Amino acid sequence: MIANGIIEAVKELNFKLPIVVRFQGTNSKEGRDIINKSNLGMTSIDDFTEAAKKVVELAK
């Protein structure tokens, strides 16, 4: 699953900046749940506009 790959990469690279991920399609709900429960400072949102708003909010 893509969400697991993202989590592995964030851990391996010791990435500390907030990450907003937009999932849509097959298994997107499961992917969002995995990302949101990872406790790695990542947020997963299904709507492109809401994801963009979250990025702007985090950039402030």
Backbone as JSON, one array per atom type, in Angstrom:
{
  "sequence": "MIANGIIEAVKELNFKLPIVVRFQGTNSKEGRDIINKSNLGMTSIDDFTEAAKKVVELAK",
  "N": [[0.84, -1.18, 0.0], [0.51, 2.25, -0.75], [0.51, 4.15, 1.33], [1.93, 2.88, 3.39], [4.47, 2.76, 2.24], [5.1, 5.49, 2.12], [5.23, 6.08, 4.85], [7.4, 4.43, 5.62], [9.48, 5.66, 4.14], [9.53, 8.24, 5.3], [10.32, 7.61, 7.9], [12.83, 6.36, 7.41], [14.29, 8.45, 6.25], [14.27, 10.21, 8.3], [12.56, 12.4, 8.35], [11.35, 15.58, 9.18], [9.61, 17.69, 8.66], [6.18, 18.85, 8.34], [3.82, 16.85, 6.56], [1.46, 16.72, 3.98], [-0.81, 14.59, 2.59], [-2.66, 13.57, -0.22], [-5.06, 11.29, -0.85], [-6.9, 9.37, -3.19], [-9.27, 7.17, -4.53], [-9.02, 3.59, -5.02], [-8.84, 1.9, -1.97], [-8.34, 4.27, -0.61], [-9.44, 5.31, 1.77], [-8.46, 3.55, 3.72], [-5.73, 4.03, 3.39], [-5.58, 6.76, 4.15], [-6.31, 6.5, 6.84], [-4.13, 4.99, 7.84], [-1.97, 6.79, 7.43], [-2.83, 9.01, 8.99], [-2.83, 7.91, 11.54], [-0.2, 7.45, 12.07], [1.48, 9.0, 13.66], [3.57, 10.64, 12.81], [3.59, 13.26, 12.11], [2.14, 13.66, 9.83], [-0.57, 14.39, 7.62], [-3.5, 13.24, 6.14], [-5.71, 13.87, 3.55], [-8.74, 13.78, 1.66], [-9.75, 15.56, -0.21], [-8.75, 17.78, -2.72], [-8.73, 20.63, -2.59], [-9.08, 21.09, 0.16], [-6.76, 19.87, 1.08], [-4.84, 21.59, 0.0], [-5.47, 23.92, 1.42], [-4.75, 23.08, 3.99], [-1.99, 22.77, 3.71], [-1.23, 25.45, 3.31], [-2.01, 26.48, 5.79], [-0.25, 25.08, 7.51], [2.13, 26.13, 6.64], [2.29, 28.62, 7.7]],
  "CA": [[0.0, 0.0, 0.0], [1.29, 3.48, -0.88], [0.64, 4.8, 2.64], [3.02, 2.22, 4.11], [5.71, 3.2, 1.61], [5.35, 6.87, 2.56], [5.66, 6.01, 6.26], [8.76, 3.87, 5.64], [10.4, 6.68, 3.65], [9.63, 9.3, 6.31], [11.13, 7.07, 9.0], [14.19, 6.12, 6.95], [14.94, 9.73, 6.0], [14.15, 11.01, 9.51], [11.93, 13.62, 7.85], [10.72, 16.27, 10.31], [8.63, 18.69, 8.23], [4.83, 18.29, 8.18], [3.5, 16.34, 5.22], [0.04, 16.57, 3.67], [-0.97, 13.61, 1.52], [-4.03, 13.45, -0.74], [-5.36, 9.98, -1.43], [-8.22, 9.21, -3.79], [-9.36, 5.95, -5.32], [-9.08, 2.31, -4.33], [-8.19, 1.83, -0.65], [-7.93, 5.6, -0.13], [-9.81, 5.48, 3.18], [-7.49, 2.8, 4.51], [-4.47, 4.77, 3.31], [-5.7, 7.95, 5.0], [-6.28, 6.06, 8.24], [-2.75, 4.6, 8.16], [-1.17, 8.02, 7.53], [-3.28, 9.84, 10.12], [-2.52, 7.23, 12.8], [1.23, 7.13, 12.09], [2.19, 9.84, 14.64], [4.79, 11.15, 12.2], [3.37, 14.63, 11.66], [1.54, 13.66, 8.5], [-2.02, 14.52, 7.54], [-4.04, 12.77, 4.88], [-7.0, 14.49, 3.23], [-9.2, 13.26, 0.37], [-10.17, 16.64, -1.1], [-7.59, 18.55, -3.17], [-8.82, 22.0, -2.07], [-8.83, 21.03, 1.61], [-5.34, 19.57, 1.25], [-4.1, 22.83, -0.27], [-5.7, 24.82, 2.57], [-3.97, 22.56, 5.11], [-0.6, 23.11, 3.42], [-1.08, 26.88, 3.59], [-2.11, 26.63, 7.25], [0.99, 24.57, 8.11], [3.26, 26.97, 6.22], [2.28, 29.88, 8.45]],
  "C": [[0.89, 1.25, 0.0], [1.52, 4.14, 0.47], [1.79, 4.18, 3.44], [4.38, 2.61, 3.54], [6.09, 4.61, 2.02], [5.87, 6.86, 3.99], [7.08, 5.47, 6.36], [9.78, 4.91, 5.2], [10.61, 7.79, 4.67], [10.5, 8.84, 7.48], [12.59, 6.92, 8.59], [14.96, 7.42, 6.76], [14.93, 10.65, 7.21], [13.58, 12.39, 9.18], [11.13, 14.28, 8.96], [9.68, 17.32, 9.92], [7.24, 18.06, 8.12], [4.57, 17.9, 6.73], [1.99, 16.24, 5.1], [-0.06, 15.67, 2.45], [-2.43, 13.6, 1.09], [-4.18, 12.09, -1.4], [-6.76, 10.02, -2.03], [-8.19, 7.92, -4.6], [-9.41, 4.71, -4.44], [-8.25, 2.34, -3.06], [-7.77, 3.19, -0.1], [-8.29, 5.81, 1.34], [-8.82, 4.76, 4.09], [-6.13, 3.51, 4.53], [-4.47, 6.02, 4.18], [-5.62, 7.58, 6.47], [-4.86, 5.7, 8.68], [-1.88, 5.84, 8.35], [-1.55, 8.81, 8.77], [-2.96, 9.21, 11.47], [-1.02, 6.98, 12.98], [2.03, 7.9, 13.14], [3.52, 10.36, 14.11], [4.62, 12.57, 11.67], [2.79, 14.72, 10.27], [0.03, 13.75, 8.62], [-2.45, 14.02, 6.18], [-5.46, 13.3, 4.71], [-7.43, 13.99, 1.86], [-9.57, 14.33, -0.65], [-8.97, 17.53, -1.44], [-7.59, 19.96, -2.58], [-8.52, 22.03, -0.58], [-7.36, 20.72, 1.89], [-4.49, 20.82, 1.02], [-4.26, 23.82, 0.88], [-4.86, 24.38, 3.77], [-2.49, 22.88, 4.92], [-0.33, 24.57, 3.73], [-1.1, 27.12, 5.09], [-0.8, 26.2, 7.93], [2.2, 25.44, 7.77], [3.35, 28.27, 7.01], [3.09, 29.78, 9.71]]
}
